[in-house]
Amino acid sequence: MNEYMKETNEALLHTYNQFSIVLEHGEGVYLYDTEGKKYLDFAAGYAVSSLGYANEELNTALKAQIDKLCHTSNLYYNTVCGKAAEALKRITKMDRIFFTNSGGESVEGALKAARKYAYKKGTGRYEFIAMKESFHGRSFGAVSVTGHDAYRKPFGPLVPGVSFAEYNNLDSVKALVTDKTCAIILEPLQGEGGINLATEEFMKGIRELCDKEGILMICDEVQCGMGRTGEMFCWQGYGIKPDIMTMAKAIGSGIPVGAFAMTEEVAEYSLEPGDHGTTYGGNPLACTAVSKTVEIFEKENLTAHVKEMGAYLTEKLEALKEKCDCIKAVKGTGLMQGIQITKPLGEVTNAALKEGLLVIGAGADVLRFVPPLIIEKEHVDEMIAVLEKIL
Ligand SMILES: *Cc1c(COP(=O)(O)O)cnc(C)c1O
């Protein structure tokens, strides 16, 4: 254990099981530790670093903004917030944006927006239907709609009025609907739950159910959004549109920022001045990260690149599955994929680390691949070669 690990272990609340390396800098899709060892990054800091590391255009814009202004509060307009919101409107196809600082905070806002909508309409609705194996964050509202005991149990009682349906089982959702149901929240592609992709039938069925029953549909795009599936946002591949959506992780390419967005129809009856706020939300630094990230995405047509790399990754993983008995399934799409394996996840991620590959688990038995979106075929080949060796 070196000095950095020792310092961290002595001062930090022990809430993370950390790998025994100290990362120091990054370049493209590679990270370097304090010993100078190079790692191919197929984790992207939990699907965050979409543009990889040391992107010159992004960093130049961030540095310039730091010298101008980092924070003003929402009492005043700033020169960047509107531009970032316009960029998010364009790529989300939503009408109104609220900036937050994280995914969990975006989920909180989305839930509050849905409750306020019901309140103002006077419907008396307040219940949420969420999915088993979902993950929506660590704050109370977010934990309350997270469908996994490990995240919930020590913190009860949680927000009341939440029930959990089986993912990709429309009948199990229908069975939970009451005249008090306010919103249905789901990830179009579950991340933490083990890389589970919603079927078209499920997404369309939920949209129809919501329309019929007067329920709002909330898509949590914190992990699967921002180009990761080859669509700008995952729901856009299903030919439906949610009423409210959340985003965070990749939208600032590494600078902490999130947002939730809604249609004008919802906005009209939802949060008003005094209802909701956040001190840092919409600050010029985070907004520079968002508007610059979107600009680079559009200029480089990154979604098309993700589609191409995603198809290549699937092909290589399927071929690997033929060779390794311990791989049971290839899951997900785009650059959010995983393999279900019979070997213990911890052993595999540690073996990968030794070989200079960063990968993370998802759920109980899925090895997850969420690299920076700028990877090329040679990086996929390099990753597959390591997997072949260790599996
Ligand atoms: C990571 C994640 C969150 C929580 O985001 P934080 O920034 O950690 O609060 C919420 N929803 C989904 C789908 C996530 O993957």
CSV table of C-alpha atoms and ligand atoms in Angstrom, one decimal:
chain,number,residue,atom,x,y,z
A,1,MET,CA,0.0,0.0,0.0
A,2,ASN,CA,1.5,3.4,-1.0
A,3,GLU,CA,1.2,6.8,0.7
A,4,TYR,CA,-1.9,7.8,-1.3
A,5,MET,CA,-3.9,4.7,-0.4
A,6,LYS,CA,-2.8,5.0,3.2
A,7,GLU,CA,-3.9,8.6,3.4
A,8,THR,CA,-7.3,7.8,1.8
A,9,ASN,CA,-8.0,4.8,4.0
A,10,GLU,CA,-7.2,6.8,7.1
A,11,ALA,CA,-9.3,9.9,6.3
A,12,LEU,CA,-12.2,8.7,4.2
A,13,LEU,CA,-15.4,7.1,5.4
A,14,HIS,CA,-15.0,3.5,4.4
A,15,THR,CA,-17.9,3.2,1.9
A,16,TYR,CA,-16.1,1.9,-1.2
A,17,ASN,CA,-14.2,-1.3,-1.9
A,18,GLN,CA,-11.3,0.1,-3.9
A,19,PHE,CA,-8.9,-1.6,-6.3
A,20,SER,CA,-5.3,-1.2,-5.2
A,21,ILE,CA,-4.1,1.3,-7.8
A,22,VAL,CA,-3.8,5.1,-7.6
A,23,LEU,CA,-4.9,6.7,-10.9
A,24,GLU,CA,-2.9,9.8,-11.8
A,25,HIS,CA,-3.8,11.0,-15.3
A,26,GLY,CA,-5.5,10.0,-18.5
A,27,GLU,CA,-5.0,10.3,-22.3
A,28,GLY,CA,-7.7,9.2,-24.8
A,29,VAL,CA,-9.0,5.8,-23.6
A,30,TYR,CA,-6.1,5.1,-21.4
A,31,LEU,CA,-5.5,5.8,-17.7
A,32,TYR,CA,-2.1,5.9,-15.9
A,33,ASP,CA,-1.4,5.1,-12.3
A,34,THR,CA,1.3,6.6,-10.0
A,35,GLU,CA,3.7,3.8,-10.9
A,36,GLY,CA,3.4,4.7,-14.6
A,37,LYS,CA,1.4,1.6,-15.5
A,38,LYS,CA,-1.1,2.0,-18.4
A,39,TYR,CA,-4.7,0.8,-18.3
A,40,LEU,CA,-7.2,0.4,-21.1
A,41,ASP,CA,-10.4,1.9,-19.7
A,42,PHE,CA,-13.6,0.0,-20.3
A,43,ALA,CA,-15.3,1.5,-17.3
A,44,ALA,CA,-15.1,5.3,-18.0
A,45,GLY,CA,-15.6,6.0,-14.3
A,46,TYR,CA,-19.1,4.4,-14.4
A,47,ALA,CA,-20.0,5.4,-17.9
A,48,VAL,CA,-19.1,9.0,-17.3
A,49,SER,CA,-16.0,10.0,-19.4
A,50,SER,CA,-17.7,9.8,-22.8
A,51,LEU,CA,-15.0,11.8,-24.5
A,52,GLY,CA,-12.2,9.9,-22.9
A,53,TYR,CA,-9.4,11.8,-21.1
A,54,ALA,CA,-7.5,15.0,-21.9
A,55,ASN,CA,-9.8,16.1,-24.7
A,56,GLU,CA,-8.1,19.3,-25.7
A,57,GLU,CA,-11.2,21.1,-27.1
A,58,LEU,CA,-13.2,20.4,-23.9
A,59,ASN,CA,-10.4,21.2,-21.6
A,60,THR,CA,-9.5,24.5,-23.3
A,61,ALA,CA,-13.2,25.6,-23.0
A,62,LEU,CA,-13.3,24.6,-19.3
A,63,LYS,CA,-10.0,26.4,-18.5
A,64,ALA,CA,-11.2,29.5,-20.1
A,65,GLN,CA,-14.5,29.4,-18.2
A,66,ILE,CA,-12.7,28.8,-14.9
A,67,ASP,CA,-10.8,32.1,-15.4
A,68,LYS,CA,-14.1,33.9,-16.2
A,69,LEU,CA,-16.6,32.6,-13.7
A,70,CYS,CA,-17.5,29.3,-12.0
A,71,HIS,CA,-20.5,30.1,-9.9
A,72,THR,CA,-23.2,32.8,-9.7
A,73,SER,CA,-26.3,31.1,-8.2
A,74,ASN,CA,-29.7,31.0,-10.0
A,75,LEU,CA,-30.6,34.5,-8.8
A,76,TYR,CA,-28.8,35.8,-11.8
A,77,TYR,CA,-28.6,34.7,-15.5
A,78,ASN,CA,-25.2,33.6,-16.8
A,79,THR,CA,-23.8,33.5,-20.3
A,80,VAL,CA,-23.6,29.6,-20.5
A,81,CYS,CA,-26.7,28.1,-18.9
A,82,GLY,CA,-29.1,29.0,-21.6
A,83,LYS,CA,-26.8,27.7,-24.3
A,84,ALA,CA,-26.4,24.4,-22.4
A,85,ALA,CA,-30.1,24.1,-21.9
A,86,GLU,CA,-30.8,24.7,-25.6
A,87,ALA,CA,-28.2,22.0,-26.4
A,88,LEU,CA,-30.0,19.5,-24.1
A,89,LYS,CA,-33.4,20.5,-25.5
A,90,ARG,CA,-32.1,19.7,-29.0
A,91,ILE,CA,-30.7,16.3,-28.1
A,92,THR,CA,-33.4,15.2,-25.6
A,93,LYS,CA,-36.3,16.5,-27.8
A,94,MET,CA,-37.8,17.6,-24.5
A,95,ASP,CA,-39.1,21.2,-23.8
A,96,ARG,CA,-37.9,22.2,-20.4
A,97,ILE,CA,-34.6,21.5,-18.6
A,98,PHE,CA,-33.6,21.7,-14.9
A,99,PHE,CA,-29.9,21.4,-14.1
A,100,THR,CA,-28.7,19.4,-11.1
A,101,ASN,CA,-25.3,18.1,-9.9
A,102,SER,CA,-25.8,14.3,-10.1
A,103,GLY,CA,-28.0,11.5,-11.2
A,104,GLY,CA,-29.6,10.9,-7.9
A,105,GLU,CA,-30.5,14.6,-7.7
A,106,SER,CA,-32.0,14.4,-11.2
A,107,VAL,CA,-34.2,11.4,-10.1
A,108,GLU,CA,-35.3,13.3,-7.0
A,109,GLY,CA,-36.3,16.2,-9.1
A,110,ALA,CA,-38.2,14.0,-11.6
A,111,LEU,CA,-40.2,12.4,-8.8
A,112,LYS,CA,-41.0,15.8,-7.3
A,113,ALA,CA,-42.0,17.1,-10.7
A,114,ALA,CA,-44.4,14.2,-11.1
A,115,ARG,CA,-45.9,14.6,-7.6
A,116,LYS,CA,-46.3,18.4,-8.2
A,117,TYR,CA,-48.1,17.7,-11.5
A,118,ALA,CA,-50.6,15.5,-9.8
A,119,TYR,CA,-51.0,18.0,-7.0
A,120,LYS,CA,-51.7,20.9,-9.3
A,121,LYS,CA,-54.1,18.9,-11.4
A,122,GLY,CA,-55.8,17.8,-8.2
A,123,THR,CA,-55.8,14.2,-9.2
A,124,GLY,CA,-54.8,12.9,-5.7
A,125,ARG,CA,-52.2,10.6,-7.3
A,126,TYR,CA,-49.0,10.1,-5.5
A,127,GLU,CA,-47.9,6.4,-6.0
A,128,PHE,CA,-44.9,5.4,-8.1
A,129,ILE,CA,-44.3,2.1,-9.9
A,130,ALA,CA,-40.7,1.2,-10.3
A,131,MET,CA,-38.8,-1.9,-11.5
A,132,LYS,CA,-37.1,-4.8,-9.7
A,133,GLU,CA,-33.3,-4.7,-10.2
A,134,SER,CA,-33.5,-1.0,-11.0
A,135,PHE,CA,-31.0,1.6,-9.7
A,136,HIS,CA,-31.8,5.3,-9.4
A,137,GLY,CA,-29.3,6.6,-6.9
A,138,ARG,CA,-28.6,6.9,-3.2
A,139,SER,CA,-30.8,9.8,-1.9
A,140,PHE,CA,-34.0,8.9,-0.1
A,141,GLY,CA,-36.4,9.4,-3.1
A,142,ALA,CA,-34.0,7.6,-5.4
A,143,VAL,CA,-33.4,4.7,-3.0
A,144,SER,CA,-37.2,4.5,-2.5
A,145,VAL,CA,-37.6,3.7,-6.2
A,146,THR,CA,-34.6,1.4,-6.4
A,147,GLY,CA,-35.6,-2.2,-6.7
A,148,HIS,CA,-32.9,-3.9,-4.8
A,149,ASP,CA,-32.8,-4.7,-1.0
A,150,ALA,CA,-29.1,-4.2,-0.6
A,151,TYR,CA,-29.5,-0.4,-1.3
A,152,ARG,CA,-32.7,0.0,0.7
A,153,LYS,CA,-32.8,-2.2,3.8
A,154,PRO,CA,-30.7,-0.2,6.3
A,155,PHE,CA,-32.5,3.1,5.6
A,156,GLY,CA,-36.2,2.4,6.1
A,157,PRO,CA,-38.8,3.6,6.4
A,158,LEU,CA,-38.5,5.0,2.8
A,159,VAL,CA,-40.8,7.2,0.8
A,160,PRO,CA,-44.2,5.5,0.9
A,161,GLY,CA,-46.3,4.7,-2.2
A,162,VAL,CA,-43.8,2.8,-4.2
A,163,SER,CA,-44.3,-0.7,-5.7
A,164,PHE,CA,-42.1,-2.8,-7.9
A,165,ALA,CA,-42.9,-4.6,-11.1
A,166,GLU,CA,-40.9,-7.2,-13.0
A,167,TYR,CA,-38.8,-5.6,-15.7
A,168,ASN,CA,-39.9,-6.5,-19.3
A,169,ASN,CA,-43.2,-7.9,-17.9
A,170,LEU,CA,-46.0,-5.6,-18.8
A,171,ASP,CA,-48.7,-7.6,-17.0
A,172,SER,CA,-46.8,-7.2,-13.8
A,173,VAL,CA,-46.8,-3.4,-14.3
A,174,LYS,CA,-50.5,-3.4,-15.1
A,175,ALA,CA,-51.3,-5.4,-12.0
A,176,LEU,CA,-49.8,-2.6,-9.8
A,177,VAL,CA,-51.7,0.3,-11.4
A,178,THR,CA,-54.3,2.0,-9.1
A,179,ASP,CA,-56.2,5.2,-9.4
A,180,LYS,CA,-53.5,6.7,-7.2
A,181,THR,CA,-50.6,5.9,-9.6
A,182,CYS,CA,-48.7,9.1,-10.4
A,183,ALA,CA,-45.8,7.9,-12.4
A,184,ILE,CA,-43.9,4.8,-13.7
A,185,ILE,CA,-40.1,5.1,-13.6
A,186,LEU,CA,-37.7,2.9,-15.5
A,187,GLU,CA,-34.3,2.7,-17.1
A,188,PRO,CA,-34.7,1.8,-20.8
A,189,LEU,CA,-31.4,-0.2,-20.3
A,190,GLN,CA,-30.8,-1.2,-16.7
A,191,GLY,CA,-27.2,-0.6,-15.7
A,192,GLU,CA,-26.4,-1.6,-12.1
A,193,GLY,CA,-29.1,-4.3,-12.3
A,194,GLY,CA,-27.1,-6.3,-14.8
A,195,ILE,CA,-27.3,-4.7,-18.3
A,196,ASN,CA,-31.0,-5.5,-19.0
A,197,LEU,CA,-32.4,-4.0,-22.2
A,198,ALA,CA,-36.1,-3.2,-22.3
A,199,THR,CA,-38.0,-4.9,-25.1
A,200,GLU,CA,-39.8,-2.7,-27.6
A,201,GLU,CA,-43.1,-4.3,-26.5
A,202,PHE,CA,-42.4,-3.3,-22.9
A,203,MET,CA,-41.5,0.3,-23.6
A,204,LYS,CA,-44.4,0.8,-26.0
A,205,GLY,CA,-46.8,-1.0,-23.6
A,206,ILE,CA,-45.8,1.2,-20.7
A,207,ARG,CA,-46.3,4.3,-22.9
A,208,GLU,CA,-49.8,3.1,-23.9
A,209,LEU,CA,-50.7,2.2,-20.3
A,210,CYS,CA,-49.6,5.6,-19.1
A,211,ASP,CA,-51.6,7.4,-21.8
A,212,LYS,CA,-54.7,5.3,-21.0
A,213,GLU,CA,-54.5,5.7,-17.2
A,214,GLY,CA,-53.3,9.3,-16.9
A,215,ILE,CA,-49.9,8.3,-15.5
A,216,LEU,CA,-46.6,10.0,-16.3
A,217,MET,CA,-43.7,8.0,-17.8
A,218,ILE,CA,-40.3,8.8,-16.4
A,219,CYS,CA,-37.2,7.4,-18.2
A,220,ASP,CA,-34.0,7.3,-16.1
A,221,GLU,CA,-31.3,7.9,-18.7
A,222,VAL,CA,-28.5,8.7,-16.3
A,223,GLN,CA,-26.4,5.7,-17.4
A,224,CYS,CA,-27.8,4.6,-20.7
A,225,GLY,CA,-28.2,8.1,-22.1
A,226,MET,CA,-25.9,10.5,-23.9
A,227,GLY,CA,-25.0,8.4,-26.9
A,228,ARG,CA,-24.2,5.3,-25.0
A,229,THR,CA,-26.6,3.0,-26.9
A,230,GLY,CA,-26.0,4.5,-30.3
A,231,GLU,CA,-29.1,6.7,-29.8
A,232,MET,CA,-28.6,10.1,-28.2
A,233,PHE,CA,-30.9,8.8,-25.5
A,234,CYS,CA,-32.0,5.2,-25.3
A,235,TRP,CA,-35.8,5.8,-25.3
A,236,GLN,CA,-35.4,7.4,-28.7
A,237,GLY,CA,-34.8,4.0,-30.3
A,238,TYR,CA,-38.3,2.8,-29.3
A,239,GLY,CA,-40.5,5.3,-31.2
A,240,ILE,CA,-42.0,6.6,-27.9
A,241,LYS,CA,-41.4,9.6,-25.8
A,242,PRO,CA,-41.4,9.8,-22.0
A,243,ASP,CA,-43.0,12.7,-20.1
A,244,ILE,CA,-40.0,13.3,-17.9
A,245,MET,CA,-36.5,12.1,-18.2
A,246,THR,CA,-33.3,12.2,-16.1
A,247,MET,CA,-29.7,12.4,-17.2
A,248,ALA,CA,-26.2,12.9,-15.6
A,249,LYS,CA,-23.1,10.8,-15.8
A,250,ALA,CA,-21.8,11.4,-19.4
A,251,ILE,CA,-23.5,14.7,-20.2
A,252,GLY,CA,-20.5,16.7,-18.7
A,253,SER,CA,-17.9,14.2,-19.8
A,254,GLY,CA,-16.4,14.1,-16.3
A,255,ILE,CA,-17.5,17.4,-14.8
A,256,PRO,CA,-20.2,16.8,-12.2
A,257,VAL,CA,-23.5,17.8,-13.7
A,258,GLY,CA,-27.0,16.3,-14.2
A,259,ALA,CA,-30.4,17.4,-15.4
A,260,PHE,CA,-34.0,16.4,-15.6
A,261,ALA,CA,-36.2,17.4,-18.5
A,262,MET,CA,-39.9,17.4,-19.3
A,263,THR,CA,-42.4,18.1,-22.0
A,264,GLU,CA,-44.2,21.5,-22.0
A,265,GLU,CA,-47.5,19.7,-21.1
A,266,VAL,CA,-45.9,18.5,-17.8
A,267,ALA,CA,-44.0,21.7,-17.2
A,268,GLU,CA,-47.2,23.8,-17.3
A,269,TYR,CA,-48.5,21.9,-14.3
A,270,SER,CA,-45.3,21.2,-12.6
A,271,LEU,CA,-42.5,22.9,-10.6
A,272,GLU,CA,-42.8,26.7,-10.1
A,273,PRO,CA,-40.6,29.3,-8.4
A,274,GLY,CA,-40.2,28.3,-4.8
A,275,ASP,CA,-41.0,24.6,-5.4
A,276,HIS,CA,-37.5,23.3,-6.2
A,277,GLY,CA,-33.9,24.5,-6.5
A,278,THR,CA,-30.3,23.6,-6.1
A,279,THR,CA,-27.4,26.0,-5.3
A,280,TYR,CA,-24.9,24.8,-7.9
A,281,GLY,CA,-27.3,23.8,-10.6
A,282,GLY,CA,-26.8,25.5,-13.9
A,283,ASN,CA,-23.4,27.0,-12.9
A,284,PRO,CA,-21.3,28.3,-15.8
A,285,LEU,CA,-18.5,25.7,-15.4
A,286,ALA,CA,-20.8,22.6,-15.5
A,287,CYS,CA,-22.8,24.2,-18.3
A,288,THR,CA,-19.7,24.8,-20.3
A,289,ALA,CA,-18.9,21.1,-19.9
A,290,VAL,CA,-22.4,20.2,-21.2
A,291,SER,CA,-22.6,22.6,-24.1
A,292,LYS,CA,-19.0,21.7,-25.2
A,293,THR,CA,-19.7,18.0,-24.9
A,294,VAL,CA,-22.9,18.2,-27.0
A,295,GLU,CA,-21.0,20.3,-29.6
A,296,ILE,CA,-18.3,17.7,-29.9
A,297,PHE,CA,-20.8,14.8,-30.0
A,298,GLU,CA,-22.7,16.5,-32.9
A,299,LYS,CA,-19.6,17.6,-34.8
A,300,GLU,CA,-18.0,14.1,-34.6
A,301,ASN,CA,-21.3,12.3,-35.1
A,302,LEU,CA,-20.5,10.1,-32.1
A,303,THR,CA,-23.8,8.2,-32.0
A,304,ALA,CA,-23.0,6.8,-35.4
A,305,HIS,CA,-19.5,5.8,-34.2
A,306,VAL,CA,-21.1,4.1,-31.1
A,307,LYS,CA,-23.4,2.1,-33.3
A,308,GLU,CA,-20.5,0.9,-35.4
A,309,MET,CA,-18.2,0.1,-32.3
A,310,GLY,CA,-21.1,-1.4,-30.5
A,311,ALA,CA,-21.9,-3.8,-33.3
A,312,TYR,CA,-18.2,-4.8,-33.4
A,313,LEU,CA,-18.1,-5.3,-29.7
A,314,THR,CA,-21.1,-7.6,-29.8
A,315,GLU,CA,-19.6,-9.6,-32.6
A,316,LYS,CA,-16.4,-10.1,-30.7
A,317,LEU,CA,-18.1,-10.9,-27.4
A,318,GLU,CA,-20.4,-13.5,-29.2
A,319,ALA,CA,-17.2,-15.1,-30.7
A,320,LEU,CA,-15.6,-15.1,-27.3
A,321,LYS,CA,-18.7,-16.8,-25.8
A,322,GLU,CA,-18.2,-19.7,-28.2
A,323,LYS,CA,-14.7,-20.2,-26.8
A,324,CYS,CA,-15.4,-19.7,-23.1
A,325,ASP,CA,-17.8,-22.0,-21.2
A,326,CYS,CA,-18.0,-19.5,-18.4
A,327,ILE,CA,-19.8,-16.9,-20.6
A,328,LYS,CA,-23.5,-17.6,-20.4
A,329,ALA,CA,-24.9,-14.6,-22.3
A,330,VAL,CA,-24.0,-11.3,-24.1
A,331,LYS,CA,-26.2,-8.5,-23.0
A,332,GLY,CA,-27.0,-4.9,-23.8
A,333,THR,CA,-26.4,-2.7,-26.8
A,334,GLY,CA,-24.1,0.0,-28.2
A,335,LEU,CA,-21.2,0.7,-25.8
A,336,MET,CA,-23.2,-0.4,-22.8
A,337,GLN,CA,-22.8,-4.2,-22.9
A,338,GLY,CA,-22.0,-7.0,-20.6
A,339,ILE,CA,-21.3,-10.7,-20.4
A,340,GLN,CA,-23.0,-12.9,-17.9
A,341,ILE,CA,-20.3,-15.2,-16.4
A,342,THR,CA,-20.1,-18.1,-14.0
A,343,LYS,CA,-16.7,-17.0,-12.6
A,344,PRO,CA,-16.7,-14.7,-9.5
A,345,LEU,CA,-16.8,-11.1,-10.7
A,346,GLY,CA,-14.2,-9.9,-8.2
A,347,GLU,CA,-11.7,-12.4,-9.4
A,348,VAL,CA,-12.2,-11.4,-13.0
A,349,THR,CA,-12.0,-7.7,-12.5
A,350,ASN,CA,-8.9,-8.1,-10.4
A,351,ALA,CA,-7.3,-10.3,-13.0
A,352,ALA,CA,-8.1,-7.8,-15.7
A,353,LEU,CA,-6.6,-5.0,-13.6
A,354,LYS,CA,-3.3,-7.0,-13.5
A,355,GLU,CA,-3.4,-7.2,-17.3
A,356,GLY,CA,-4.0,-3.4,-17.6
A,357,LEU,CA,-7.7,-3.5,-18.3
A,358,LEU,CA,-10.3,-1.6,-16.2
A,359,VAL,CA,-13.7,-3.3,-16.2
A,360,ILE,CA,-16.5,-3.3,-13.6
A,361,GLY,CA,-19.3,-5.6,-12.5
A,362,ALA,CA,-23.1,-5.1,-12.8
A,363,GLY,CA,-25.6,-7.0,-10.8
A,364,ALA,CA,-24.6,-10.4,-9.4
A,365,ASP,CA,-22.9,-12.0,-12.4
A,366,VAL,CA,-22.4,-9.5,-15.2
A,367,LEU,CA,-19.1,-8.1,-16.4
A,368,ARG,CA,-19.9,-4.7,-17.8
A,369,PHE,CA,-18.3,-2.8,-20.7
A,370,VAL,CA,-18.9,1.0,-20.7
A,371,PRO,CA,-15.8,2.5,-22.3
A,372,PRO,CA,-15.3,6.1,-23.4
A,373,LEU,CA,-17.4,6.5,-26.6
A,374,ILE,CA,-14.3,7.4,-28.6
A,375,ILE,CA,-12.9,3.8,-28.6
A,376,GLU,CA,-11.8,2.3,-31.9
A,377,LYS,CA,-11.8,-1.4,-33.1
A,378,GLU,CA,-8.2,-1.8,-32.0
A,379,HIS,CA,-9.2,-1.1,-28.4
A,380,VAL,CA,-12.0,-3.6,-28.6
A,381,ASP,CA,-9.5,-6.2,-29.9
A,382,GLU,CA,-7.1,-5.3,-27.1
A,383,MET,CA,-9.9,-5.8,-24.5
A,384,ILE,CA,-11.1,-9.1,-26.0
A,385,ALA,CA,-7.5,-10.4,-26.0
A,386,VAL,CA,-7.2,-9.8,-22.2
A,387,LEU,CA,-10.6,-11.4,-21.6
A,388,GLU,CA,-9.6,-14.4,-23.6
A,389,LYS,CA,-6.5,-14.8,-21.5
A,390,ILE,CA,-8.2,-14.4,-18.1
A,391,LEU,CA,-11.5,-16.3,-18.8
B,1,LIG,C1,-25.6,6.2,-11.5
B,1,LIG,C2,-27.0,6.2,-11.7
B,1,LIG,C3,-27.8,7.1,-10.9
B,1,LIG,C4,-27.3,7.9,-9.8
B,1,LIG,O1,-26.3,8.9,-10.2
B,1,LIG,P1,-25.4,9.6,-9.2
B,1,LIG,O2,-24.7,10.7,-10.0
B,1,LIG,O3,-24.5,8.6,-8.6
B,1,LIG,O4,-26.3,10.2,-8.1
B,1,LIG,C5,-29.2,7.1,-11.1
B,1,LIG,N1,-29.7,6.4,-12.1
B,1,LIG,C6,-29.0,5.5,-12.9
B,1,LIG,C7,-29.7,4.7,-13.9
B,1,LIG,C8,-27.6,5.4,-12.6
B,1,LIG,O5,-26.9,4.5,-13.4
